[in-house]
Amino acid sequence: MSINYQDRIPNNVDLGSNRTLQRALEHWQPEFLNWWQELGPKDFQIADVYLRTATSVDAKGWATYGYVKMPEYRWGIFLADRNPERKIGFGDNFGQEVWQQIPGEHRSTLRRLIVTQGDTEPASVEQQRMLGHTAPSLYDLRNLFQVNVEEGRHLWAMVYLLHAYFGRDGREDAEELLERHSGDADKPRILGTFNEPIRDWLSFFMFTYFTDRDGKFQLKSLAESSFDPLARTCSFMLTEEAHHMFVGDTGISRVIKRTLEVMKELNTDDPVAIRAAGAIDLPTVQRYLNFWFSSSLDLFGSESSSNAASYFANGLKGRPDEGRYEDHVALETFYTVDVPDGNGSTKTEQIPMRNAMNDVTRGSYVKDCEMGVTRWNRLIEKAGHSFRLALPSTRFRRNIGMWTSVPTDPSGKPIPQEEYNAQIASWLPSEADQAYILSLMHGVYEAGKMAAWIAPPDRGINNNPVQYEYVRLH
Ligand code: BYC
């Protein structure tokens, strides 16, 4: 179904045929816009931003580009097309019809999953709200705002499901999604990472690389759901998510590229000299990476989770790319995890495969994260330096799961608490690192100009040149 932009809420779900639902969403719409004005990107609301907007959900032509003022962005409800042949792909009901309505016994669990997913979307916009003031270029400013409006749309995607399938409870949940706020002492966002402040662009690139990538894997898991409208919603969200990870991946590459240029010019790898020249030394990049990667690992939940086992058994949440696995029932297999033995060492444990689904997904995520690291290291190697970036171990600095508060070094080796306390400041961004990175953050708003700490991108957006005026400020 094509998307009708004459509607107050653009959609491809035939909203007009359900007046009650339409009215409920039209009631929520001004609350969303109020939230956007109060907690969305600070200022820039009258700037013309070169944004893409969904016009259809098919692979070829979903995006059109043009100048839009952010509050006029057409946030809408877009589900991937329905496949009438689709069957349940995993769990106890493998092979049966997928659900167009929610079976009563799964209502509260699905509601919780949808609320948790929905909560992350506005949270990320809140976290990023001040970054417009320090964008390293108009190209980057545009990318930030593209990410922000699409996270806003992802909130719409979850709110649609809450309104359409969960009655009054869902409507209340939708209101609460605008009432919790990132970092709020009384009403924080649900998941840890989404309460961490993002004050600088290095953190933004780390977040879009590592945390948005968690989003990719969680959305892929939900795209397998037996609840077909959830699966179709998440499938389309994934097409938007890809650009967010591109922003992170290329952002980090560009930071490294610039650092390597400075290292070459000065013929040194001394962080002090590199900083004096206004670039970001590689050990600092590693510390920011350590912080955001370890925080994002927690978003997958515990290694052994009875919640995860029941999501899988009931067909609510599968594994990313479930079709690639041979055994979709996973009832008789086991999974081996390394766990702390309580004496400063590790032991292995066998857990039923269904209980291990969080860790299975986390494992796929770590592999995906490695690809960027390999690419960045290739740049460093080509420039003739021996320094290498590395992902810390999945045991390092965990706050959820079996390794919670177990002191390890970044390689995952358990160490005494005192040693951890003494070293942690050298493994994560120190106050001095943060102050230095913040000192680099100044808005560069002249088309084609770049801040000195980052290299220009290889190409612009939608075949436009890098020096294109991606945001027209007024
Ligand atoms: N922080 O049994 P467990 C995205 C809670 S990002 C705080 O292992 P489960 C995006 C957990 O809720 C993707 N609490 O949990 C990215 C549970 O609480 P209860 C977001 C946490 O249920 C960038 C308890 O600990 N998608 O889209 O197996 C920009 C025990 O844990 C955390 C989803 O969240 C944490 N990190 O797994 C914008 C998908 N981790 O029940 C957007 C939907 C766990 O004891 N959510 N807890 O009160 C889920 O699938 C699951 O809720 C989780 C947790 C994977 C998050």
Short mmCIF file of C-alpha atoms and ligand atoms in Angstrom, two decimals:
data_model
loop_
_atom_site.label_atom_id
_atom_site.label_comp_id
_atom_site.label_asym_id
_atom_site.label_seq_id
_atom_site.Cartn_x
_atom_site.Cartn_y
_atom_site.Cartn_z
CA MET A 1 0.00 0.00 0.00
CA SER A 2 1.40 3.44 -0.86
CA ILE A 3 1.68 6.14 1.76
CA ASN A 4 -0.80 8.98 1.72
CA TYR A 5 0.87 12.21 2.80
CA GLN A 6 -2.45 14.10 2.82
CA ASP A 7 -3.33 12.28 6.03
CA ARG A 8 -2.49 13.98 9.30
CA ILE A 9 -0.56 10.86 10.21
CA PRO A 10 1.02 9.38 7.05
CA ASN A 11 0.60 5.62 7.12
CA ASN A 12 0.35 2.45 5.10
CA VAL A 13 -1.90 0.67 7.60
CA ASP A 14 -5.21 2.07 6.35
CA LEU A 15 -5.59 4.15 9.48
CA GLY A 16 -8.55 6.02 7.96
CA SER A 17 -10.70 2.89 8.18
CA ASN A 18 -10.37 2.75 11.98
CA ARG A 19 -11.65 6.07 13.29
CA THR A 20 -11.18 5.21 16.98
CA LEU A 21 -7.55 4.31 16.51
CA GLN A 22 -6.97 7.30 14.26
CA ARG A 23 -8.45 9.66 16.85
CA ALA A 24 -6.38 8.13 19.65
CA LEU A 25 -3.18 8.61 17.64
CA GLU A 26 -4.21 12.13 16.63
CA HIS A 27 -4.59 12.83 20.32
CA TRP A 28 -1.08 11.54 21.03
CA GLN A 29 0.44 13.47 18.08
CA PRO A 30 0.48 16.95 19.75
CA GLU A 31 1.96 15.40 22.89
CA PHE A 32 4.74 13.95 20.75
CA LEU A 33 5.31 17.35 19.12
CA ASN A 34 5.46 19.04 22.53
CA TRP A 35 8.00 16.47 23.62
CA TRP A 36 10.01 17.10 20.42
CA GLN A 37 10.06 20.85 21.10
CA GLU A 38 11.03 20.41 24.73
CA LEU A 39 13.45 17.50 24.57
CA GLY A 40 14.28 16.98 20.92
CA PRO A 41 17.21 18.76 19.22
CA LYS A 42 17.81 22.05 21.00
CA ASP A 43 17.27 24.96 18.55
CA PHE A 44 17.58 24.46 14.74
CA GLN A 45 13.81 23.97 14.56
CA ILE A 46 13.41 26.52 11.76
CA ALA A 47 16.49 25.35 9.85
CA ASP A 48 15.88 23.64 6.51
CA VAL A 49 17.46 20.22 6.77
CA TYR A 50 18.14 17.97 3.79
CA LEU A 51 16.31 14.89 5.06
CA ARG A 52 15.06 11.68 3.60
CA THR A 53 11.46 10.70 4.23
CA ALA A 54 9.80 7.35 3.63
CA THR A 55 7.38 7.40 0.70
CA SER A 56 6.93 3.66 0.25
CA VAL A 57 8.25 0.61 2.02
CA ASP A 58 9.58 -1.36 -0.93
CA ALA A 59 13.31 -1.85 -1.17
CA LYS A 60 13.84 0.35 -4.21
CA GLY A 61 12.06 3.57 -3.54
CA TRP A 62 11.41 4.08 0.13
CA ALA A 63 13.32 7.32 0.56
CA THR A 64 12.88 10.75 -0.99
CA TYR A 65 15.20 13.62 -0.14
CA GLY A 66 14.41 17.28 0.31
CA TYR A 67 14.67 20.27 2.65
CA VAL A 68 12.37 19.94 5.66
CA LYS A 69 12.05 21.87 8.91
CA MET A 70 12.30 19.20 11.58
CA PRO A 71 8.95 19.87 13.30
CA GLU A 72 7.35 19.44 9.86
CA TYR A 73 8.93 16.04 9.25
CA ARG A 74 6.14 13.59 8.40
CA TRP A 75 6.40 11.09 11.22
CA GLY A 76 4.28 8.21 10.10
CA ILE A 77 3.41 4.56 10.52
CA PHE A 78 4.99 2.25 8.00
CA LEU A 79 4.94 -1.52 8.12
CA ALA A 80 6.75 -3.76 5.66
CA ASP A 81 4.31 -5.49 3.32
CA ARG A 82 2.49 -8.49 4.71
CA ASN A 83 3.58 -11.89 3.49
CA PRO A 84 0.40 -14.00 3.61
CA GLU A 85 2.50 -17.19 3.56
CA ARG A 86 4.53 -16.30 6.65
CA LYS A 87 4.64 -18.98 9.35
CA ILE A 88 5.99 -19.00 12.91
CA GLY A 89 9.73 -19.51 12.50
CA PHE A 90 10.83 -20.86 15.91
CA GLY A 91 9.79 -22.11 19.33
CA ASP A 92 7.00 -24.40 20.46
CA ASN A 93 4.59 -23.27 17.72
CA PHE A 94 7.08 -23.59 14.89
CA GLY A 95 5.36 -23.84 11.49
CA GLN A 96 1.94 -22.58 12.60
CA GLU A 97 0.18 -19.48 11.30
CA VAL A 98 1.63 -16.17 12.49
CA TRP A 99 -0.67 -14.00 14.60
CA GLN A 100 -2.45 -10.91 13.35
CA GLN A 101 -3.89 -10.38 16.84
CA ILE A 102 -2.16 -11.06 20.14
CA PRO A 103 -3.11 -14.25 22.00
CA GLY A 104 -4.31 -13.21 25.46
CA GLU A 105 -1.65 -15.18 27.32
CA HIS A 106 1.17 -13.26 25.61
CA ARG A 107 -0.31 -9.83 25.95
CA SER A 108 1.59 -8.53 28.96
CA THR A 109 4.95 -9.95 27.83
CA LEU A 110 4.67 -8.48 24.34
CA ARG A 111 3.56 -5.19 25.80
CA ARG A 112 6.70 -5.10 27.95
CA LEU A 113 8.97 -5.89 25.01
CA ILE A 114 7.34 -3.21 22.88
CA VAL A 115 7.53 -0.63 25.67
CA THR A 116 11.22 -1.45 26.29
CA GLN A 117 12.00 -1.12 22.61
CA GLY A 118 9.89 2.05 22.31
CA ASP A 119 11.58 3.62 25.34
CA THR A 120 15.02 3.57 23.72
CA GLU A 121 13.96 5.62 20.70
CA PRO A 122 13.03 8.96 22.32
CA ALA A 123 15.77 8.32 24.90
CA SER A 124 18.44 8.52 22.20
CA VAL A 125 16.99 11.78 20.86
CA GLU A 126 17.11 13.22 24.38
CA GLN A 127 20.71 12.07 24.82
CA GLN A 128 21.75 13.78 21.59
CA ARG A 129 19.77 16.98 21.99
CA MET A 130 22.67 19.39 22.51
CA LEU A 131 24.93 18.07 19.74
CA GLY A 132 23.63 20.41 17.04
CA HIS A 133 25.55 23.21 18.72
CA THR A 134 28.90 21.52 18.18
CA ALA A 135 28.51 19.74 14.83
CA PRO A 136 31.86 19.39 13.04
CA SER A 137 30.21 20.21 9.68
CA LEU A 138 26.83 20.78 8.02
CA TYR A 139 27.11 17.25 6.63
CA ASP A 140 27.35 15.88 10.18
CA LEU A 141 24.63 18.21 11.45
CA ARG A 142 22.30 16.85 8.81
CA ASN A 143 23.15 13.26 9.71
CA LEU A 144 22.48 13.94 13.39
CA PHE A 145 19.05 15.36 12.58
CA GLN A 146 18.29 12.48 10.21
CA VAL A 147 19.04 10.05 13.00
CA ASN A 148 16.92 12.10 15.43
CA VAL A 149 13.79 12.32 13.24
CA GLU A 150 14.01 8.61 12.45
CA GLU A 151 14.35 7.66 16.11
CA GLY A 152 11.23 9.78 16.57
CA ARG A 153 9.55 7.73 13.86
CA HIS A 154 10.62 4.51 15.56
CA LEU A 155 8.83 5.75 18.65
CA TRP A 156 5.74 6.24 16.46
CA ALA A 157 6.14 2.67 15.22
CA MET A 158 5.95 1.27 18.76
CA VAL A 159 3.19 3.69 19.82
CA TYR A 160 1.09 2.54 16.88
CA LEU A 161 1.35 -1.07 18.12
CA LEU A 162 0.51 -0.03 21.68
CA HIS A 163 -2.56 1.92 20.55
CA ALA A 164 -3.74 -0.59 17.98
CA TYR A 165 -3.36 -3.80 19.98
CA PHE A 166 -3.28 -3.02 23.71
CA GLY A 167 -6.31 -0.79 24.34
CA ARG A 168 -6.26 1.51 27.33
CA ASP A 169 -3.08 -0.07 28.77
CA GLY A 170 -1.27 0.63 25.53
CA ARG A 171 -2.47 4.23 25.44
CA GLU A 172 -1.16 4.74 28.96
CA ASP A 173 2.17 3.18 28.00
CA ALA A 174 2.37 5.57 25.06
CA GLU A 175 1.93 8.54 27.37
CA GLU A 176 4.59 7.21 29.73
CA LEU A 177 7.05 6.90 26.85
CA LEU A 178 7.02 10.70 26.78
CA GLU A 179 7.21 11.03 30.56
CA ARG A 180 10.37 9.03 31.32
CA HIS A 181 13.47 10.97 30.32
CA SER A 182 17.08 10.05 29.73
CA GLY A 183 19.11 10.59 32.89
CA ASP A 184 16.09 11.76 34.92
CA ALA A 185 16.67 10.97 38.61
CA ASP A 186 13.00 10.12 39.24
CA LYS A 187 11.83 8.75 35.90
CA PRO A 188 14.82 7.50 33.97
CA ARG A 189 14.71 5.55 30.73
CA ILE A 190 14.40 1.78 31.19
CA LEU A 191 17.78 0.53 29.96
CA GLY A 192 21.13 1.70 31.35
CA THR A 193 22.91 2.93 28.22
CA PHE A 194 20.03 5.25 27.39
CA ASN A 195 20.63 7.24 30.55
CA GLU A 196 24.29 7.93 29.75
CA PRO A 197 24.93 11.50 28.64
CA ILE A 198 26.22 12.13 25.09
CA ARG A 199 27.97 15.48 25.27
CA ASP A 200 30.42 15.21 22.42
CA TRP A 201 30.59 13.87 18.88
CA LEU A 202 33.11 11.14 19.61
CA SER A 203 30.54 9.66 22.00
CA PHE A 204 27.82 10.19 19.39
CA PHE A 205 29.79 8.21 16.80
CA MET A 206 30.51 5.46 19.36
CA PHE A 207 26.82 5.38 20.29
CA THR A 208 25.65 5.15 16.68
CA TYR A 209 28.22 2.46 15.99
CA PHE A 210 27.76 0.33 19.13
CA THR A 211 24.37 1.16 20.60
CA ASP A 212 22.43 1.53 17.37
CA ARG A 213 23.95 -1.80 16.42
CA ASP A 214 22.33 -3.33 19.49
CA GLY A 215 19.15 -1.82 18.04
CA LYS A 216 19.86 -3.67 14.79
CA PHE A 217 20.14 -7.02 16.56
CA GLN A 218 17.14 -6.47 18.83
CA LEU A 219 15.03 -5.36 15.87
CA LYS A 220 16.15 -8.39 13.90
CA SER A 221 15.08 -10.61 16.82
CA LEU A 222 11.69 -8.89 16.97
CA ALA A 223 11.37 -9.04 13.17
CA GLU A 224 11.17 -12.83 13.68
CA SER A 225 8.21 -12.48 16.06
CA SER A 226 5.06 -14.54 15.57
CA PHE A 227 3.12 -11.33 16.18
CA ASP A 228 3.14 -10.31 12.54
CA PRO A 229 2.50 -6.55 12.90
CA LEU A 230 5.53 -6.32 15.23
CA ALA A 231 7.67 -8.30 12.78
CA ARG A 232 6.61 -6.07 9.87
CA THR A 233 7.19 -2.87 11.85
CA CYS A 234 10.69 -3.93 12.86
CA SER A 235 11.59 -5.05 9.34
CA PHE A 236 10.99 -1.56 8.03
CA MET A 237 12.75 0.10 10.98
CA LEU A 238 15.87 -1.89 10.08
CA THR A 239 16.13 -0.12 6.72
CA GLU A 240 16.35 3.21 8.55
CA GLU A 241 18.69 1.88 11.21
CA ALA A 242 21.37 1.04 8.63
CA HIS A 243 22.13 4.73 8.05
CA HIS A 244 22.55 5.33 11.79
CA MET A 245 25.26 2.70 12.00
CA PHE A 246 26.86 4.12 8.84
CA VAL A 247 27.09 7.48 10.63
CA GLY A 248 28.92 5.83 13.53
CA ASP A 249 31.19 3.68 11.39
CA THR A 250 32.28 6.46 9.05
CA GLY A 251 32.41 8.97 11.90
CA ILE A 252 34.97 6.87 13.79
CA SER A 253 36.89 6.18 10.56
CA ARG A 254 37.08 9.91 9.84
CA VAL A 255 38.34 10.69 13.34
CA ILE A 256 41.08 8.07 12.93
CA LYS A 257 41.95 9.27 9.45
CA ARG A 258 42.47 12.80 10.70
CA THR A 259 44.57 11.57 13.64
CA LEU A 260 46.75 9.58 11.25
CA GLU A 261 47.26 12.67 9.09
CA VAL A 262 48.41 14.62 12.12
CA MET A 263 50.67 11.75 13.23
CA LYS A 264 52.25 11.80 9.79
CA GLU A 265 52.66 15.57 9.70
CA LEU A 266 54.29 15.61 13.12
CA ASN A 267 56.00 12.28 12.73
CA THR A 268 54.95 11.21 16.22
CA ASP A 269 52.45 9.05 18.07
CA ASP A 270 52.79 11.06 21.25
CA PRO A 271 49.24 11.79 22.51
CA VAL A 272 50.35 15.12 23.96
CA ALA A 273 51.68 16.32 20.62
CA ILE A 274 48.63 14.98 18.77
CA ARG A 275 46.33 16.82 21.14
CA ALA A 276 48.36 19.99 20.85
CA ALA A 277 47.65 19.78 17.12
CA GLY A 278 43.91 19.51 17.80
CA ALA A 279 43.36 15.84 16.89
CA ILE A 280 42.22 12.86 18.97
CA ASP A 281 44.97 10.40 19.92
CA LEU A 282 44.20 6.73 19.32
CA PRO A 283 44.39 5.62 22.98
CA THR A 284 41.58 8.08 23.69
CA VAL A 285 39.52 6.58 20.85
CA GLN A 286 40.12 3.18 22.49
CA ARG A 287 38.87 4.43 25.87
CA TYR A 288 35.65 5.81 24.37
CA LEU A 289 35.21 2.54 22.51
CA ASN A 290 35.67 0.60 25.79
CA PHE A 291 32.98 2.66 27.45
CA TRP A 292 30.26 2.44 24.79
CA PHE A 293 30.91 -1.16 23.77
CA SER A 294 30.78 -2.47 27.34
CA SER A 295 27.66 -0.44 28.09
CA SER A 296 25.95 -1.69 24.93
CA LEU A 297 26.75 -5.34 25.79
CA ASP A 298 24.45 -5.01 28.80
CA LEU A 299 21.53 -4.23 26.48
CA PHE A 300 21.33 -7.91 25.50
CA GLY A 301 20.37 -8.97 29.05
CA SER A 302 21.75 -11.83 31.13
CA GLU A 303 23.72 -14.73 29.66
CA SER A 304 21.20 -17.09 31.19
CA SER A 305 17.69 -15.69 31.14
CA SER A 306 14.38 -17.41 31.83
CA ASN A 307 12.72 -14.38 30.20
CA ALA A 308 14.66 -15.03 27.00
CA ALA A 309 13.76 -18.75 27.14
CA SER A 310 10.06 -18.02 27.38
CA TYR A 311 10.19 -15.35 24.64
CA PHE A 312 11.73 -17.99 22.39
CA ALA A 313 9.45 -20.85 23.44
CA ASN A 314 6.36 -18.72 22.86
CA GLY A 315 7.57 -17.33 19.56
CA LEU A 316 7.65 -13.72 20.75
CA LYS A 317 11.30 -12.94 20.08
CA GLY A 318 13.64 -15.07 17.99
CA ARG A 319 17.30 -15.00 17.10
CA PRO A 320 18.52 -12.48 14.52
CA ASP A 321 18.30 -14.14 11.09
CA GLU A 322 16.54 -17.15 12.60
CA GLY A 323 16.37 -18.75 9.13
CA ARG A 324 20.13 -19.32 9.23
CA TYR A 325 19.86 -21.76 12.15
CA GLU A 326 19.07 -25.43 11.58
CA ASP A 327 17.23 -26.16 14.79
CA HIS A 328 14.36 -23.72 15.31
CA VAL A 329 13.01 -25.43 18.39
CA ALA A 330 16.24 -25.49 20.41
CA LEU A 331 14.79 -27.68 23.11
CA GLU A 332 17.48 -30.32 23.44
CA THR A 333 20.67 -28.41 22.95
CA PHE A 334 23.00 -26.69 25.39
CA TYR A 335 25.22 -23.65 25.26
CA THR A 336 28.52 -23.19 27.04
CA VAL A 337 29.27 -19.99 28.92
CA ASP A 338 32.29 -18.86 30.90
CA VAL A 339 31.22 -17.74 34.33
CA PRO A 340 33.16 -16.37 37.29
CA ASP A 341 33.94 -19.14 39.80
CA GLY A 342 33.77 -16.79 42.78
CA ASN A 343 37.49 -17.29 43.52
CA GLY A 344 38.90 -14.83 41.05
CA SER A 345 38.95 -17.31 38.20
CA THR A 346 36.52 -18.68 35.60
CA LYS A 347 34.70 -21.95 34.99
CA THR A 348 32.44 -23.14 32.20
CA GLU A 349 28.76 -23.92 32.58
CA GLN A 350 26.24 -25.57 30.30
CA ILE A 351 22.90 -23.86 30.06
CA PRO A 352 19.85 -24.89 28.04
CA MET A 353 20.00 -23.21 24.62
CA ARG A 354 16.70 -21.40 25.05
CA ASN A 355 17.96 -19.72 28.20
CA ALA A 356 21.09 -18.63 26.35
CA MET A 357 19.36 -16.68 23.57
CA ASN A 358 20.52 -13.31 24.92
CA ASP A 359 24.12 -14.48 24.73
CA VAL A 360 23.65 -16.05 21.29
CA THR A 361 22.44 -12.67 20.03
CA ARG A 362 25.22 -10.86 21.89
CA GLY A 363 27.75 -13.18 20.18
CA SER A 364 26.43 -12.24 16.72
CA TYR A 365 26.57 -8.58 17.74
CA VAL A 366 30.21 -8.82 18.85
CA LYS A 367 31.16 -10.35 15.49
CA ASP A 368 29.41 -7.51 13.69
CA CYS A 369 31.21 -4.94 15.86
CA GLU A 370 34.56 -6.56 14.99
CA MET A 371 34.15 -5.67 11.34
CA GLY A 372 34.48 -1.95 11.96
CA VAL A 373 37.44 -2.47 14.27
CA THR A 374 39.20 -4.50 11.57
CA ARG A 375 38.59 -1.74 9.03
CA TRP A 376 39.84 0.98 11.39
CA ASN A 377 42.94 -1.07 12.19
CA ARG A 378 43.63 -1.46 8.50
CA LEU A 379 43.80 2.34 8.21
CA ILE A 380 46.25 2.46 11.12
CA GLU A 381 48.34 -0.38 9.71
CA LYS A 382 48.47 1.21 6.26
CA ALA A 383 49.74 4.40 7.84
CA GLY A 384 52.62 2.35 9.29
CA HIS A 385 51.69 2.36 12.98
CA SER A 386 51.70 -0.59 15.35
CA PHE A 387 48.83 0.63 17.56
CA ARG A 388 45.69 -1.51 17.25
CA LEU A 389 42.16 -0.85 18.47
CA ALA A 390 40.41 -3.80 20.09
CA LEU A 391 36.99 -4.63 21.47
CA PRO A 392 37.24 -5.33 25.18
CA SER A 393 36.10 -8.72 26.42
CA THR A 394 32.38 -9.28 26.98
CA ARG A 395 33.27 -9.77 30.67
CA PHE A 396 34.70 -6.29 31.05
CA ARG A 397 32.75 -3.67 33.07
CA ARG A 398 29.42 -5.43 32.95
CA ASN A 399 26.39 -4.33 34.93
CA ILE A 400 23.93 -6.99 33.77
CA GLY A 401 24.40 -10.74 33.81
CA MET A 402 26.94 -13.16 35.27
CA TRP A 403 29.85 -10.77 35.08
CA THR A 404 28.10 -7.94 36.90
CA SER A 405 30.61 -6.14 39.10
CA VAL A 406 33.24 -8.86 38.61
CA PRO A 407 36.53 -6.97 38.22
CA THR A 408 38.38 -7.89 35.03
CA ASP A 409 40.85 -6.13 32.78
CA PRO A 410 39.77 -5.27 29.22
CA SER A 411 41.00 -8.67 28.00
CA GLY A 412 38.52 -10.31 30.42
CA LYS A 413 41.10 -11.60 32.90
CA PRO A 414 39.68 -11.48 36.45
CA ILE A 415 41.79 -9.19 38.63
CA PRO A 416 41.62 -8.11 42.27
CA GLN A 417 39.16 -5.31 42.99
CA GLU A 418 41.96 -2.95 44.14
CA GLU A 419 43.80 -3.41 40.87
CA TYR A 420 40.60 -2.75 38.94
CA ASN A 421 39.91 0.41 40.95
CA ALA A 422 43.44 1.61 40.34
CA GLN A 423 43.33 0.95 36.59
CA ILE A 424 39.78 1.68 35.50
CA ALA A 425 40.49 5.37 34.92
CA SER A 426 43.08 4.38 32.31
CA TRP A 427 40.62 2.07 30.52
CA LEU A 428 37.71 4.49 30.28
CA PRO A 429 37.58 8.17 29.30
CA SER A 430 39.09 10.07 32.23
CA GLU A 431 37.89 13.50 33.28
CA ALA A 432 40.88 14.98 31.49
CA ASP A 433 40.00 13.03 28.31
CA GLN A 434 36.43 14.26 28.46
CA ALA A 435 37.52 17.84 29.06
CA TYR A 436 39.89 17.62 26.10
CA ILE A 437 37.25 16.15 23.77
CA LEU A 438 34.74 18.76 24.89
CA SER A 439 37.30 21.50 24.20
CA LEU A 440 37.34 20.40 20.54
CA MET A 441 33.59 20.69 20.16
CA HIS A 442 32.67 23.84 18.24
CA GLY A 443 29.98 24.15 15.60
CA VAL A 444 31.32 24.45 12.04
CA TYR A 445 28.45 25.71 9.91
CA GLU A 446 30.08 26.78 6.64
CA ALA A 447 29.21 24.42 3.78
CA GLY A 448 32.16 22.11 3.01
CA LYS A 449 34.22 23.12 6.07
CA MET A 450 35.22 20.50 8.68
CA ALA A 451 36.37 20.74 12.27
CA ALA A 452 40.10 20.09 12.62
CA TRP A 453 39.68 16.82 14.56
CA ILE A 454 37.83 14.94 11.81
CA ALA A 455 38.50 14.19 8.15
CA PRO A 456 35.82 14.93 5.53
CA PRO A 457 33.66 12.00 4.44
CA ASP A 458 34.50 10.23 1.19
CA ARG A 459 31.19 11.24 -0.33
CA GLY A 460 28.09 13.27 0.41
CA ILE A 461 24.48 12.24 0.90
CA ASN A 462 22.28 11.11 -2.01
CA ASN A 463 25.02 11.75 -4.59
CA ASN A 464 25.46 15.36 -3.52
CA PRO A 465 28.97 16.71 -2.98
CA VAL A 466 30.43 16.91 0.54
CA GLN A 467 30.31 20.72 0.35
CA TYR A 468 26.55 20.71 -0.32
CA GLU A 469 24.58 22.96 2.04
CA TYR A 470 22.97 20.08 3.94
CA VAL A 471 21.42 22.40 6.50
CA ARG A 472 20.24 25.93 5.70
CA LEU A 473 20.44 27.87 8.91
CA HIS A 474 18.36 31.00 9.23
N1 BYC B 1 19.62 -1.95 31.69
O1 BYC B 1 16.30 -11.63 32.08
P1 BYC B 1 17.18 -10.53 31.67
C1 BYC B 1 17.63 0.43 20.15
C2 BYC B 1 16.71 -5.97 33.03
S1 BYC B 1 18.39 -0.54 21.33
C3 BYC B 1 18.67 -2.05 32.66
O2 BYC B 1 18.48 -10.89 31.11
P2 BYC B 1 15.71 -10.03 29.35
C4 BYC B 1 18.19 1.77 19.89
C5 BYC B 1 15.62 -6.73 32.32
O3 BYC B 1 14.63 -5.84 31.79
C6 BYC B 1 17.43 -2.04 21.40
N2 BYC B 1 17.97 -3.17 32.89
O4 BYC B 1 16.39 -9.61 30.67
C7 BYC B 1 19.55 1.96 19.85
C8 BYC B 1 15.10 -7.63 33.41
O5 BYC B 1 14.22 -6.88 34.24
P3 BYC B 1 13.09 -7.59 35.13
C9 BYC B 1 16.34 -2.02 22.42
C10 BYC B 1 18.22 -4.25 32.13
O6 BYC B 1 14.29 -9.66 29.53
C11 BYC B 1 20.04 3.25 19.64
C12 BYC B 1 16.32 -7.92 34.26
O7 BYC B 1 17.28 -6.92 33.91
N3 BYC B 1 15.54 -3.19 22.22
O8 BYC B 1 16.69 0.02 19.59
O9 BYC B 1 16.06 -11.40 28.91
C13 BYC B 1 19.19 4.30 19.44
C14 BYC B 1 16.84 -9.32 34.03
O10 BYC B 1 17.44 -9.42 32.74
C15 BYC B 1 19.18 -4.22 31.11
C16 BYC B 1 15.03 -3.91 23.18
O11 BYC B 1 15.21 -3.61 24.32
C17 BYC B 1 19.90 -3.01 30.91
N4 BYC B 1 20.85 -2.91 29.96
O12 BYC B 1 16.48 -9.09 28.32
C18 BYC B 1 17.81 4.09 19.48
C19 BYC B 1 14.20 -5.10 22.80
N5 BYC B 1 19.23 -5.44 30.54
O13 BYC B 1 12.26 -8.43 34.19
C20 BYC B 1 17.32 2.82 19.68
C21 BYC B 1 13.16 -5.46 23.79
C22 BYC B 1 18.34 -6.20 31.17
O14 BYC B 1 13.81 -8.42 36.13
N6 BYC B 1 13.70 -5.85 25.06
N7 BYC B 1 17.72 -5.49 32.12
O15 BYC B 1 12.33 -6.40 35.69
C23 BYC B 1 14.23 -7.07 25.32
O16 BYC B 1 14.29 -7.90 24.45
C24 BYC B 1 14.68 -7.40 26.70
O17 BYC B 1 13.95 -6.62 27.59
C25 BYC B 1 16.18 -7.15 26.97
C26 BYC B 1 16.49 -7.73 28.38
C27 BYC B 1 17.04 -7.82 25.91
C28 BYC B 1 16.52 -5.67 26.99
#
